[in-house]
Coordinates of C-alpha atoms (C1' of nucleotides) in Angstrom, one line a residue:
Chain A
M1 CA 76.8 114.3 138.6
T2 CA 75.6 115.1 142.1
Q3 CA 76.2 112.3 144.5
P4 CA 75.3 111.8 148.1
Q5 CA 78.1 112.1 150.6
T6 CA 78.9 108.7 151.9
V7 CA 82.1 107.2 153.2
S8 CA 84.1 105.6 150.4
P9 CA 85.2 102.2 151.5
T10 CA 87.8 100.4 149.7
D11 CA 87.2 97.0 148.2
F12 CA 88.6 94.6 145.7
I13 CA 86.7 96.2 142.8
R14 CA 88.2 99.6 143.6
E15 CA 91.6 98.0 143.8
I16 CA 91.1 96.6 140.3
I17 CA 90.1 100.0 139.1
D18 CA 93.1 101.6 140.8
D19 CA 95.3 99.1 138.9
D20 CA 93.7 99.9 135.6
L21 CA 94.1 103.6 136.2
K22 CA 97.8 103.0 137.0
T23 CA 98.3 101.4 133.6
N24 CA 96.2 104.1 132.0
K25 CA 93.7 101.6 130.8
N26 CA 90.7 103.2 129.0
D27 CA 92.7 106.5 129.0
G28 CA 92.1 106.8 132.7
S29 CA 88.3 106.9 132.4
V30 CA 85.8 105.0 134.5
A31 CA 82.3 104.3 133.4
T32 CA 79.8 102.0 135.1
R33 CA 76.2 101.2 134.8
F34 CA 73.3 99.9 136.8
P35 CA 71.3 97.5 134.6
P36 CA 68.1 96.3 136.1
E37 CA 65.5 94.3 134.2
P38 CA 62.2 96.0 134.5
N39 CA 60.3 93.0 135.6
G40 CA 59.8 93.9 139.3
Y41 CA 60.6 96.5 141.9
I42 CA 64.1 97.0 143.1
H43 CA 65.2 95.9 146.5
I44 CA 67.9 96.4 149.1
G45 CA 70.1 94.0 147.1
H46 CA 69.9 96.4 144.2
A47 CA 70.7 99.2 146.5
K48 CA 74.0 97.6 147.2
S49 CA 74.7 97.5 143.5
I50 CA 73.5 101.0 142.9
C51 CA 75.6 102.4 145.7
L52 CA 78.6 100.5 144.3
N53 CA 78.2 101.5 140.7
F54 CA 77.2 105.2 141.2
G55 CA 79.6 105.4 144.1
I56 CA 82.5 104.3 142.0
A57 CA 81.7 106.6 139.2
A58 CA 81.5 109.6 141.6
Q59 CA 84.7 108.6 143.3
Y60 CA 86.7 108.3 140.1
G61 CA 85.1 111.3 138.3
G62 CA 83.4 109.0 135.9
K63 CA 79.8 108.4 134.9
C64 CA 77.2 105.8 135.8
N65 CA 74.4 105.0 133.4
L66 CA 71.0 103.7 134.1
R67 CA 70.1 101.0 131.7
M68 CA 67.0 98.9 131.5
D69 CA 68.1 95.4 130.6
D70 CA 64.8 94.7 128.7
T71 CA 65.6 91.9 126.3
D72 CA 62.9 89.5 127.4
P73 CA 59.4 91.0 126.9
S74 CA 57.7 88.6 129.2
G75 CA 57.2 90.2 132.6
E76 CA 58.7 93.6 131.7
S77 CA 56.6 96.7 131.8
L78 CA 56.6 100.4 132.0
E79 CA 55.3 100.3 135.5
Y80 CA 58.5 98.7 136.6
V81 CA 60.6 101.1 134.7
E82 CA 58.9 104.0 136.4
S83 CA 59.2 102.5 139.8
I84 CA 62.9 101.9 139.3
I85 CA 63.4 105.5 138.3
I86 CA 61.6 106.7 141.3
D87 CA 63.4 104.4 143.7
I88 CA 66.9 105.2 142.4
R89 CA 66.3 108.9 142.5
W90 CA 64.9 108.6 146.0
L91 CA 68.1 106.8 147.0
G92 CA 69.8 110.0 145.9
F93 CA 71.5 109.1 142.6
D94 CA 71.5 110.9 139.3
W95 CA 72.2 109.5 135.9
E96 CA 71.6 112.9 134.2
D97 CA 70.6 112.2 130.6
R98 CA 72.1 108.8 130.5
M99 CA 68.9 106.7 130.7
Y100 CA 69.3 103.8 128.3
F101 CA 67.4 100.8 127.2
A102 CA 68.9 97.6 125.8
S103 CA 65.8 97.5 123.6
D104 CA 67.0 100.7 121.9
Y105 CA 70.0 98.6 120.8
F106 CA 68.0 95.8 119.1
E107 CA 68.8 97.0 115.6
H108 CA 72.5 97.3 116.3
L109 CA 72.5 94.0 118.1
Y110 CA 70.8 92.4 115.1
K111 CA 73.6 93.7 112.9
C112 CA 76.2 92.3 115.3
A113 CA 74.6 88.9 115.1
V114 CA 74.7 89.1 111.3
Q115 CA 78.3 90.0 111.5
L116 CA 78.9 87.0 113.7
I117 CA 77.2 84.8 111.2
K118 CA 79.3 86.2 108.4
A119 CA 82.4 85.5 110.4
G120 CA 81.3 81.9 110.6
R121 CA 80.9 82.2 114.4
A122 CA 77.1 81.8 114.7
Y123 CA 74.5 79.5 113.1
V124 CA 70.8 79.0 113.0
C125 CA 69.9 75.8 114.8
D126 CA 66.6 74.0 114.2
L127 CA 66.8 71.8 117.3
N128 CA 64.0 72.4 119.8
A129 CA 64.6 73.3 123.4
D130 CA 64.6 69.8 124.7
E131 CA 67.0 68.6 122.0
I132 CA 69.3 71.5 122.6
R133 CA 69.4 70.5 126.3
E134 CA 70.2 66.9 125.4
Y135 CA 72.9 67.9 122.9
R136 CA 74.4 70.1 125.5
G137 CA 75.7 67.2 127.6
T138 CA 76.1 67.3 131.3
F139 CA 78.7 68.4 133.9
T140 CA 80.7 65.2 133.2
E141 CA 79.9 64.4 129.6
P142 CA 80.8 66.8 126.7
G143 CA 78.0 68.0 124.5
V144 CA 77.5 66.9 120.9
E145 CA 77.4 69.2 118.0
S146 CA 74.1 70.2 116.5
P147 CA 73.4 68.7 113.1
Y148 CA 72.8 72.3 111.9
R149 CA 76.1 73.5 113.2
N150 CA 77.9 73.6 109.9
R151 CA 75.3 75.3 107.7
N152 CA 77.0 77.7 105.4
V153 CA 77.0 81.4 105.9
D154 CA 74.5 82.2 103.3
E155 CA 72.0 79.7 104.5
N156 CA 72.5 81.0 108.1
L157 CA 72.0 84.6 106.9
D158 CA 68.9 83.7 105.0
L159 CA 67.4 81.8 107.9
F160 CA 68.2 84.4 110.5
E161 CA 66.6 87.1 108.3
R162 CA 63.5 85.0 108.0
M163 CA 63.5 84.4 111.8
R164 CA 63.3 88.2 112.1
G165 CA 60.7 88.3 109.4
G166 CA 58.4 86.2 111.4
E167 CA 58.4 83.2 109.1
F168 CA 58.9 80.6 111.9
E169 CA 57.0 79.6 114.9
D170 CA 58.3 80.3 118.4
G171 CA 60.9 77.7 119.5
T172 CA 61.6 76.3 116.1
H173 CA 64.8 78.1 115.4
V174 CA 67.5 79.9 117.5
L175 CA 70.7 81.6 116.6
R176 CA 73.6 80.0 118.4
A177 CA 77.2 81.1 118.9
K178 CA 79.6 78.5 117.5
I179 CA 82.1 78.0 120.2
D180 CA 82.9 74.6 121.7
M181 CA 80.5 71.8 122.5
T182 CA 83.2 70.1 124.6
S183 CA 84.0 73.0 126.8
P184 CA 84.1 72.1 130.5
N185 CA 82.1 75.4 131.0
I186 CA 78.6 74.6 129.9
V187 CA 78.0 78.3 129.1
M188 CA 80.4 78.0 126.2
R189 CA 78.7 75.0 124.5
D190 CA 77.2 76.9 121.6
P191 CA 75.0 79.2 123.7
V192 CA 71.7 80.5 122.3
I193 CA 72.0 84.1 121.5
Y194 CA 68.7 84.8 119.8
R195 CA 65.3 83.2 120.2
I196 CA 61.9 83.7 118.5
K197 CA 59.3 85.0 120.9
R198 CA 56.1 86.4 119.6
E199 CA 55.4 88.6 122.5
S200 CA 54.7 92.3 122.4
H201 CA 57.5 94.3 124.0
Y202 CA 56.5 97.2 126.3
R203 CA 58.7 99.5 124.2
T204 CA 59.2 98.0 120.8
G205 CA 55.6 96.6 120.5
N206 CA 55.4 94.0 117.8
K207 CA 58.4 95.3 115.8
W208 CA 60.4 92.3 116.8
V209 CA 59.7 88.6 117.0
I210 CA 63.2 87.7 117.8
Y211 CA 65.0 88.9 121.0
P212 CA 68.7 88.7 122.0
M213 CA 69.6 86.7 125.0
Y214 CA 71.3 88.3 128.1
D215 CA 74.7 87.0 127.3
F216 CA 74.7 88.5 123.8
A217 CA 72.9 91.8 124.6
H218 CA 74.6 92.7 127.9
C219 CA 78.2 92.8 126.9
L220 CA 77.5 94.6 123.7
S221 CA 75.3 97.1 125.5
D222 CA 78.2 97.7 127.8
A223 CA 80.5 98.2 124.8
I224 CA 78.0 100.6 123.1
E225 CA 77.9 102.8 126.1
G226 CA 81.6 102.7 126.7
I227 CA 81.4 101.0 130.0
T228 CA 84.8 100.3 131.4
H229 CA 83.9 98.2 134.4
S230 CA 80.8 96.0 134.2
I231 CA 80.0 95.1 137.7
C232 CA 77.6 92.2 138.3
T233 CA 76.9 89.5 140.9
L234 CA 78.8 86.2 141.4
E235 CA 76.4 84.0 139.5
F236 CA 77.6 85.5 136.3
E237 CA 81.1 84.5 136.9
N238 CA 80.6 81.4 134.7
N239 CA 79.4 83.7 131.9
R240 CA 82.5 85.9 131.9
P241 CA 84.3 83.7 129.3
L242 CA 81.3 84.2 127.0
Y243 CA 81.1 87.9 127.7
D244 CA 84.8 88.2 126.7
W245 CA 84.3 85.9 123.7
I246 CA 81.5 88.0 122.2
V247 CA 83.2 91.2 122.9
E248 CA 86.3 89.8 121.3
Q249 CA 84.4 88.9 118.2
L250 CA 82.5 92.1 117.8
V251 CA 84.1 95.0 119.5
E252 CA 86.9 97.1 118.2
G253 CA 89.1 99.1 120.6
A254 CA 88.4 99.5 124.3
R255 CA 86.6 96.5 125.8
P256 CA 84.6 96.5 129.0
K257 CA 85.7 94.3 131.8
Q258 CA 83.2 92.3 133.9
I259 CA 83.8 92.1 137.6
E260 CA 81.7 90.0 140.0
F261 CA 80.8 90.5 143.6
A262 CA 78.7 88.7 146.2
R263 CA 75.0 89.7 146.2
L264 CA 73.5 90.8 149.5
N265 CA 71.6 88.4 151.7
L266 CA 69.7 89.8 154.7
S267 CA 68.6 87.7 157.7
Y268 CA 64.8 87.1 158.3
T269 CA 63.9 88.2 154.8
V270 CA 64.2 87.2 151.2
I271 CA 65.9 89.3 148.5
S272 CA 65.1 87.4 145.3
K273 CA 63.0 89.1 142.7
R274 CA 61.4 85.8 141.9
V275 CA 60.3 85.3 145.5
L276 CA 59.2 88.9 146.0
I277 CA 57.0 88.6 142.9
D278 CA 55.6 85.5 144.5
L279 CA 54.8 87.3 147.7
V280 CA 53.0 90.0 145.8
E281 CA 51.1 87.8 143.5
K282 CA 50.0 85.4 146.2
K283 CA 48.9 88.5 148.2
L284 CA 51.0 87.4 151.2
V285 CA 51.9 91.1 151.5
T286 CA 49.8 94.0 150.4
G287 CA 52.0 94.9 147.4
W288 CA 55.5 95.8 146.3
N289 CA 55.5 98.7 148.8
D290 CA 54.2 96.8 151.8
P291 CA 56.4 98.2 154.6
R292 CA 57.5 94.6 155.4
M293 CA 59.0 94.2 152.0
P294 CA 62.8 94.6 151.5
T295 CA 62.0 96.6 148.4
I296 CA 63.0 100.2 148.1
A297 CA 59.4 101.2 147.8
G298 CA 58.5 99.1 150.9
M299 CA 61.3 100.6 153.0
R300 CA 60.5 104.1 151.9
R301 CA 56.9 103.6 152.9
R302 CA 58.0 102.1 156.2
G303 CA 60.0 105.3 156.8
Y304 CA 63.6 104.2 156.2
T305 CA 65.7 107.1 154.9
P306 CA 67.9 107.0 151.8
E307 CA 70.8 108.1 154.1
A308 CA 70.3 105.1 156.3
I309 CA 70.2 102.7 153.4
R310 CA 73.2 104.2 151.8
N311 CA 75.1 104.0 155.0
F312 CA 74.1 100.4 155.4
C313 CA 75.4 99.6 151.9
A314 CA 78.7 101.3 152.9
Q315 CA 78.9 99.3 156.1
I316 CA 78.4 95.9 154.6
G317 CA 81.3 96.1 152.3
V318 CA 81.9 94.5 148.9
A319 CA 83.6 91.1 148.6
K320 CA 83.2 87.7 147.1
N321 CA 82.2 85.8 150.2
D322 CA 78.6 84.5 150.4
N323 CA 77.1 86.4 153.2
L324 CA 74.0 86.7 155.4
I325 CA 73.9 90.2 156.8
D326 CA 72.3 90.6 160.2
M327 CA 69.1 92.6 160.0
A328 CA 70.3 94.2 163.2
L329 CA 72.9 96.1 161.2
L330 CA 70.2 97.6 158.9
E331 CA 68.2 98.6 161.9
H332 CA 71.2 100.1 163.6
C333 CA 71.8 102.3 160.5
V334 CA 68.2 103.4 160.5
R335 CA 68.2 104.2 164.2
E336 CA 71.5 106.0 163.9
D337 CA 70.1 108.3 161.2
L338 CA 66.7 108.8 162.8
N339 CA 68.1 109.5 166.2
E340 CA 69.7 112.6 164.8
R341 CA 67.0 114.0 162.6
T342 CA 63.7 113.0 164.2
P343 CA 61.7 115.3 166.5
R344 CA 60.5 113.6 169.8
V345 CA 56.9 113.3 170.5
M346 CA 54.7 111.3 172.8
G347 CA 52.2 108.7 171.7
I348 CA 50.3 105.9 173.6
L349 CA 50.0 102.6 171.8
R350 CA 47.8 100.9 174.4
P351 CA 46.1 103.5 176.5
L352 CA 45.3 103.3 180.2
R353 CA 43.3 106.1 181.7
V354 CA 44.8 108.0 184.6
V355 CA 42.9 110.5 186.7
I356 CA 45.0 113.0 188.8
D357 CA 42.7 113.3 191.8
N358 CA 44.3 116.4 193.2
Y359 CA 44.5 118.3 189.9
P360 CA 41.7 120.9 189.5
E361 CA 39.0 119.8 187.2
G362 CA 38.9 121.8 184.0
Q363 CA 42.4 123.2 184.5
V364 CA 44.8 123.0 181.6
E365 CA 48.4 124.1 181.6
T366 CA 51.0 123.8 179.0
F367 CA 54.6 122.6 179.1
E368 CA 57.2 123.7 176.7
C369 CA 59.1 120.6 175.6
A370 CA 62.3 120.2 173.7
N371 CA 61.8 118.5 170.3
H372 CA 65.2 116.9 170.7
P373 CA 67.2 116.4 173.9
Q374 CA 70.6 116.9 172.3
R375 CA 69.7 119.4 169.6
P376 CA 68.2 122.6 170.9
E377 CA 68.1 124.1 167.4
M378 CA 65.2 121.7 166.7
G379 CA 63.1 123.9 168.9
T380 CA 60.3 123.3 171.3
R381 CA 56.6 122.6 171.3
E382 CA 53.8 123.2 173.7
L383 CA 52.2 120.3 175.4
P384 CA 48.8 120.5 177.2
F385 CA 48.4 118.8 180.6
S386 CA 45.1 118.2 182.3
R387 CA 43.4 116.1 185.0
E388 CA 42.8 113.1 182.9
L389 CA 45.6 111.4 181.0
Y390 CA 46.5 108.3 179.1
I391 CA 49.6 106.3 179.8
E392 CA 50.9 103.1 178.3
R393 CA 49.3 100.0 179.8
E394 CA 52.8 98.5 180.0
D395 CA 53.9 101.3 182.3
F396 CA 51.7 100.1 185.1
N397 CA 52.2 96.8 186.8
E398 CA 50.0 95.6 189.6
D399 CA 52.7 93.1 190.6
P400 CA 56.0 94.6 189.4
P401 CA 59.0 92.3 188.7
G402 CA 62.4 93.2 190.1
K403 CA 64.1 96.3 188.8
Y404 CA 60.8 97.5 187.4
K405 CA 60.8 101.2 187.7
R406 CA 57.5 102.4 186.3
L407 CA 54.2 102.8 188.0
A408 CA 52.9 100.3 190.5
P409 CA 50.9 100.3 193.7
G410 CA 52.5 102.6 196.2
R411 CA 55.0 104.0 193.7
E412 CA 55.9 107.3 192.2
V413 CA 56.9 107.9 188.6
R414 CA 57.8 111.0 186.6
L415 CA 55.6 112.0 183.7
R416 CA 58.0 113.0 181.0
N417 CA 58.3 116.8 180.7
S418 CA 55.9 117.4 183.6
Y419 CA 55.1 116.3 187.1
V420 CA 55.8 113.4 189.4
I421 CA 52.7 111.4 190.1
K422 CA 51.9 108.9 192.8
Y423 CA 49.7 105.9 192.6
E424 CA 46.6 106.0 194.8
S425 CA 44.2 103.4 193.5
M426 CA 43.0 101.4 190.5
V427 CA 39.7 100.5 189.0
K428 CA 39.0 97.1 187.5
D429 CA 36.3 95.9 185.2
E430 CA 34.3 92.7 185.8
K431 CA 37.0 90.6 184.2
G432 CA 39.6 92.0 186.6
E433 CA 41.3 94.1 184.0
V434 CA 42.7 97.4 185.3
I435 CA 40.8 100.1 183.3
E436 CA 41.7 103.2 185.2
L437 CA 44.3 104.5 187.7
H438 CA 43.9 107.2 190.3
C439 CA 47.0 109.2 191.1
T440 CA 48.0 112.4 192.8
Y441 CA 50.6 114.8 191.5
D442 CA 53.3 116.7 193.3
P443 CA 53.0 120.4 192.2
A444 CA 56.6 121.0 193.4
T445 CA 58.0 118.7 190.7
R446 CA 56.9 120.7 187.7
N447 CA 59.9 120.1 185.5
A448 CA 62.1 120.0 188.5
P449 CA 63.4 117.4 190.8
P450 CA 61.5 116.8 194.0
P451 CA 62.6 119.5 196.5
D452 CA 63.0 117.0 199.3
G453 CA 65.7 115.2 197.4
R454 CA 63.8 111.9 197.0
K455 CA 64.7 110.0 193.9
V456 CA 62.2 109.1 191.3
K457 CA 63.7 106.7 188.9
G458 CA 61.0 105.9 186.4
V459 CA 60.0 108.2 183.6
I460 CA 57.0 107.4 181.5
H461 CA 55.2 109.0 178.6
W462 CA 51.6 110.3 178.5
V463 CA 49.1 112.4 176.7
S464 CA 46.2 114.5 177.9
A465 CA 43.0 112.7 177.4
E466 CA 41.1 115.8 176.4
H467 CA 43.7 117.0 173.9
C468 CA 45.2 113.9 172.4
V469 CA 44.3 112.7 168.9
P470 CA 43.4 109.2 168.0
A471 CA 45.6 107.2 165.6
E472 CA 46.1 103.8 164.1
V473 CA 49.6 102.4 164.5
R474 CA 51.0 99.5 162.5
L475 CA 53.7 97.6 164.2
Y476 CA 56.0 95.7 161.8
D477 CA 58.3 92.9 162.6
R478 CA 60.5 90.6 160.5
L479 CA 58.7 89.0 157.6
F480 CA 60.1 85.5 158.3
R481 CA 60.6 83.5 161.5
V482 CA 63.8 82.0 160.3
Q483 CA 67.1 83.7 159.3
D484 CA 67.3 82.2 155.9
P485 CA 63.9 81.1 154.6
L486 CA 65.1 79.9 151.2
S487 CA 67.8 77.6 152.7
E488 CA 65.1 75.6 154.5
S489 CA 63.8 72.4 153.0
E490 CA 60.1 73.4 153.1
E491 CA 58.3 75.9 150.9
F492 CA 59.5 79.4 152.1
T493 CA 55.9 80.6 152.7
K494 CA 55.8 78.2 155.7
Y495 CA 58.3 80.4 157.4
L496 CA 56.4 83.6 157.2
N497 CA 56.1 85.4 160.5
P498 CA 52.4 85.5 161.4
G499 CA 53.2 88.5 163.7
S500 CA 54.9 90.5 161.0
L501 CA 52.1 93.1 161.2
E502 CA 50.2 94.1 164.3
V503 CA 47.6 96.8 163.9
L504 CA 46.7 99.0 166.9
D505 CA 43.6 101.1 166.3
N506 CA 43.1 102.7 169.6
C507 CA 46.3 104.7 170.0
R508 CA 46.5 108.3 171.2
V509 CA 49.1 110.8 170.1
E510 CA 49.9 114.3 171.4
S511 CA 47.8 117.1 170.0
G512 CA 50.5 118.6 167.9
L513 CA 50.4 115.6 165.6
K514 CA 46.9 116.4 164.4
G515 CA 48.2 117.7 161.1
A516 CA 51.2 115.5 160.7
Q517 CA 52.2 115.2 157.1
P518 CA 52.3 111.9 155.3
G519 CA 55.8 110.6 155.2
S520 CA 57.0 112.7 158.2
R521 CA 58.9 110.8 160.9
Y522 CA 59.0 111.1 164.6
Q523 CA 60.4 109.4 167.6
F524 CA 57.6 108.3 169.9
E525 CA 59.7 108.6 173.1
R526 CA 60.5 105.3 174.8
L527 CA 58.9 103.4 171.9
G528 CA 60.5 103.8 168.6
Y529 CA 60.6 105.7 165.3
F530 CA 57.3 106.2 163.4
C531 CA 56.3 107.4 160.0
V532 CA 53.0 108.8 158.9
D533 CA 51.9 106.3 156.3
P534 CA 52.0 108.0 152.9
E535 CA 49.3 105.8 151.5
N536 CA 46.6 105.5 154.1
S537 CA 47.0 108.3 156.5
V538 CA 44.6 111.2 156.0
P539 CA 44.0 114.3 158.2
G540 CA 41.6 113.3 160.9
S541 CA 42.5 109.7 160.5
L542 CA 46.2 109.3 161.2
V543 CA 48.1 106.1 160.5
F544 CA 51.6 105.6 161.7
N545 CA 54.0 102.9 160.6
R546 CA 56.6 101.8 163.1
I547 CA 59.9 102.2 161.3
V548 CA 62.0 100.5 164.0
P549 CA 61.6 100.2 167.7
L550 CA 64.1 101.9 170.1
R551 CA 66.8 99.6 171.5
D552 CA 65.1 98.0 174.4
T553 CA 67.5 97.2 177.2
W554 CA 64.6 96.7 179.6
G555 CA 63.0 94.2 177.2
K556 CA 66.2 92.1 177.4
I557 CA 66.4 92.3 181.2
S558 CA 62.7 91.6 181.8
G559 CA 62.8 88.8 179.3
K560 CA 65.4 87.1 181.4
V561 CA 63.7 87.5 184.7
Chain B
rU1 C1' 80.5 64.2 139.1
rG2 C1' 83.4 68.4 134.9
rG3 C1' 84.1 73.7 135.3
rG4 C1' 84.0 78.3 138.1
rG5 C1' 84.2 80.8 142.9
rC6 C1' 84.7 81.2 148.2
rG7 C1' 86.6 79.8 153.3
rU8 C1' 89.8 85.5 159.1
rC9 C1' 85.4 86.7 166.0
rG10 C1' 78.1 85.0 166.6
rU11 C1' 77.4 88.3 161.6
rC12 C1' 79.9 91.3 158.0
rA13 C1' 85.0 92.7 156.9
rA14 C1' 90.3 94.7 156.8
rG15 C1' 94.8 92.2 156.1
rC16 C1' 98.7 91.7 149.9
rG17 C1' 105.6 87.6 154.2
rG18 C1' 107.2 91.1 159.8
rU19 C1' 103.9 88.9 164.0
rA20 C1' 95.1 89.7 163.7
rA21 C1' 91.8 97.0 161.9
rG22 C1' 86.9 98.4 162.2
rA23 C1' 81.5 97.8 162.4
rC24 C1' 77.1 95.2 164.1
rA25 C1' 75.8 91.8 167.9
rC26 C1' 77.0 90.4 172.8
rA27 C1' 78.7 91.4 178.2
rG28 C1' 79.9 94.9 182.1
rG29 C1' 80.1 100.1 184.0
rA30 C1' 79.3 105.8 184.0
rU31 C1' 76.0 109.8 182.8
rU32 C1' 70.7 110.6 181.7
rU33 C1' 63.2 113.7 183.2
rU34 C1' 63.4 108.6 176.8
rG35 C1' 65.4 101.3 180.7
rG36 C1' 66.8 106.1 174.2
rU37 C1' 71.3 108.9 173.1
rU38 C1' 76.3 109.6 174.6
rC39 C1' 80.7 107.8 177.1
rC40 C1' 84.2 104.1 178.9
rU41 C1' 85.6 98.6 179.3
rG42 C1' 85.7 93.6 177.6
rC43 C1' 85.2 90.3 173.3
rA44 C1' 90.0 85.7 167.5
rU45 C1' 97.7 83.9 170.9
rC46 C1' 94.4 82.9 166.3
rC47 C1' 93.0 83.1 160.5
rG48 C1' 88.6 75.6 157.4
rG49 C1' 92.4 71.2 158.3
rA50 C1' 97.3 68.8 157.8
rG51 C1' 102.1 69.1 156.0
rG52 C1' 106.0 72.1 153.8
rU53 C1' 109.2 76.8 152.4
rU54 C1' 111.2 80.9 155.5
rC55 C1' 114.8 83.9 160.8
rG56 C1' 109.5 84.9 160.4
rA57 C1' 103.2 82.7 157.1
rA58 C1' 96.3 84.5 157.8
rU59 C1' 99.5 86.0 153.8
rC60 C1' 103.9 81.5 149.5
rC61 C1' 103.7 75.9 148.0
rU62 C1' 101.3 70.9 148.4
rC63 C1' 97.4 67.8 149.7
rC64 C1' 92.7 67.3 152.1
rC65 C1' 87.8 69.2 154.0
rG66 C1' 83.5 72.3 153.6
rC67 C1' 80.1 75.8 151.2
rC68 C1' 78.1 78.5 146.8
rC69 C1' 77.3 78.9 141.3
rC70 C1' 76.5 76.5 136.1
rA71 C1' 73.2 71.5 132.4
rA72 C1' 66.3 78.4 130.9
rC73 C1' 65.1 79.5 123.8
rC74 C1' 65.5 83.9 132.3
rA75 C1' 68.7 87.7 133.9

RNA sequence: UGGGGCGUCGUCAAGCGGUAAGACACAGGAUUUUGGUUCCUGCAUCCGGAGGUUCGAAUCCUCCCGCCCCAACCA
């Protein structure tokens, strides 16, 4: 199994495994699995689990399977299976030929149920859903036994077979494990393990009208695959006694052990499949791969790298504390990776025309610029310079605040990789908007400090008006205005950030970007990291997604002034 | 409310009876043709609270407080 190189942090799960290994449990083998239900796209929370499960297998020389936990046909589909495969591969993990489906185990699971009935440990119950709930009791009152609880084995066998045969309507019968209606753990009060559901399954079609419940299918699937450590999230902790009970009844020899960890929560977003489905269906985002979504598909389209996501998962750790990870940490990991690998380039988001009055009309010269300031091996590119340029509107201020070191009346500024220019005059439109600047350049400053020793502090980016290419740039921001939208009292959609997407359609990028490949990433100097949108960008009509802005110390300072 | 789980810096998280790692964030400073990067520096006398055991406790015991999960024929 090839696995990405990531740091191997230690955590309580690895400690448990170390202990198991010390006592030679499972003959020293380690087998894990990642078991998504194909009813939605996977997200950054799944990535945490994927890194954990595949990471542990790699670290201990074991195997990690991919298993579709497809025991409930409603909502499951091949589209989701395919997306999950693509996303996990993209993250960099490999399950070789161990792609499994719980639905492939239906026949075996059925036999297990029959065996349970024969052992007197399961029965067919004719109560309907409401009645079952009433009989179950509450947190404080014990449940009461179903009147069907003591049917004899033969009758149960006959009924269960007829359930499978399609003789009964949905909801009229279920198979229940016979455990303890007075258990303080509600999960153990004769849980339903099979239900009738006349729904076509995306893989088994209409072959089955009964489907096993999660609690029954999951542990047995683990056992079938020889999983040693079945890692899941905290909300299944209550189900562990049931997991163990079923395995105890039906599995010979080595039994898998369930271990629970805290799921990931990320500030200013939501990581719940139910809510993400909601966002997609209500069209509050453009789809599962909307760059604002915390889905793997969304982050990929946004321009995040697998390395950054994996590193993030390593950084956050694994524990049992409820957590709310700061989005800033994810962004840090993305910047850390992109800073290393991304070629630098210049692009103007909100163009302001600049005419260099003393530069000869029609003259063009080229500058050779480093693609990366710290990595010469990334090479250079040629950048055309001419009399008319575009600079960022923000880089000129008629009335500059303190510490402002860009262009302003009477001031000089360095054009990155080229000359120092000096402000001469401005042109305004009838509304008083500055629409054009006139400057002069100092020929002696061509990629060199001013010979007279004067200091020019500011450096701004620019493109040649004649040579630059137009582009659309999409600026993304946090999806929600509040840190934890689901913890708020109101409906979560009320907290959507109306500014989560800003589309700039009059941007100019340097000429070399003309043929930029979809999916390729750049640093637009002084602005941030950008990715050519893989969906909407076409040659001649470039679309860039802002992956993440650069750290903005000036923004902090100017915000305080 | 019965059961299960969790409480260490703003956010994560090490710590496993010998006297509070690290990361992010934040605040200073240096270098810089990206107000980027990089580099220094600072940032819990204290571990939810109160008692107790011990020469010694975040780590052990007791009680209390707070938060999360469970009453789907979802996973």
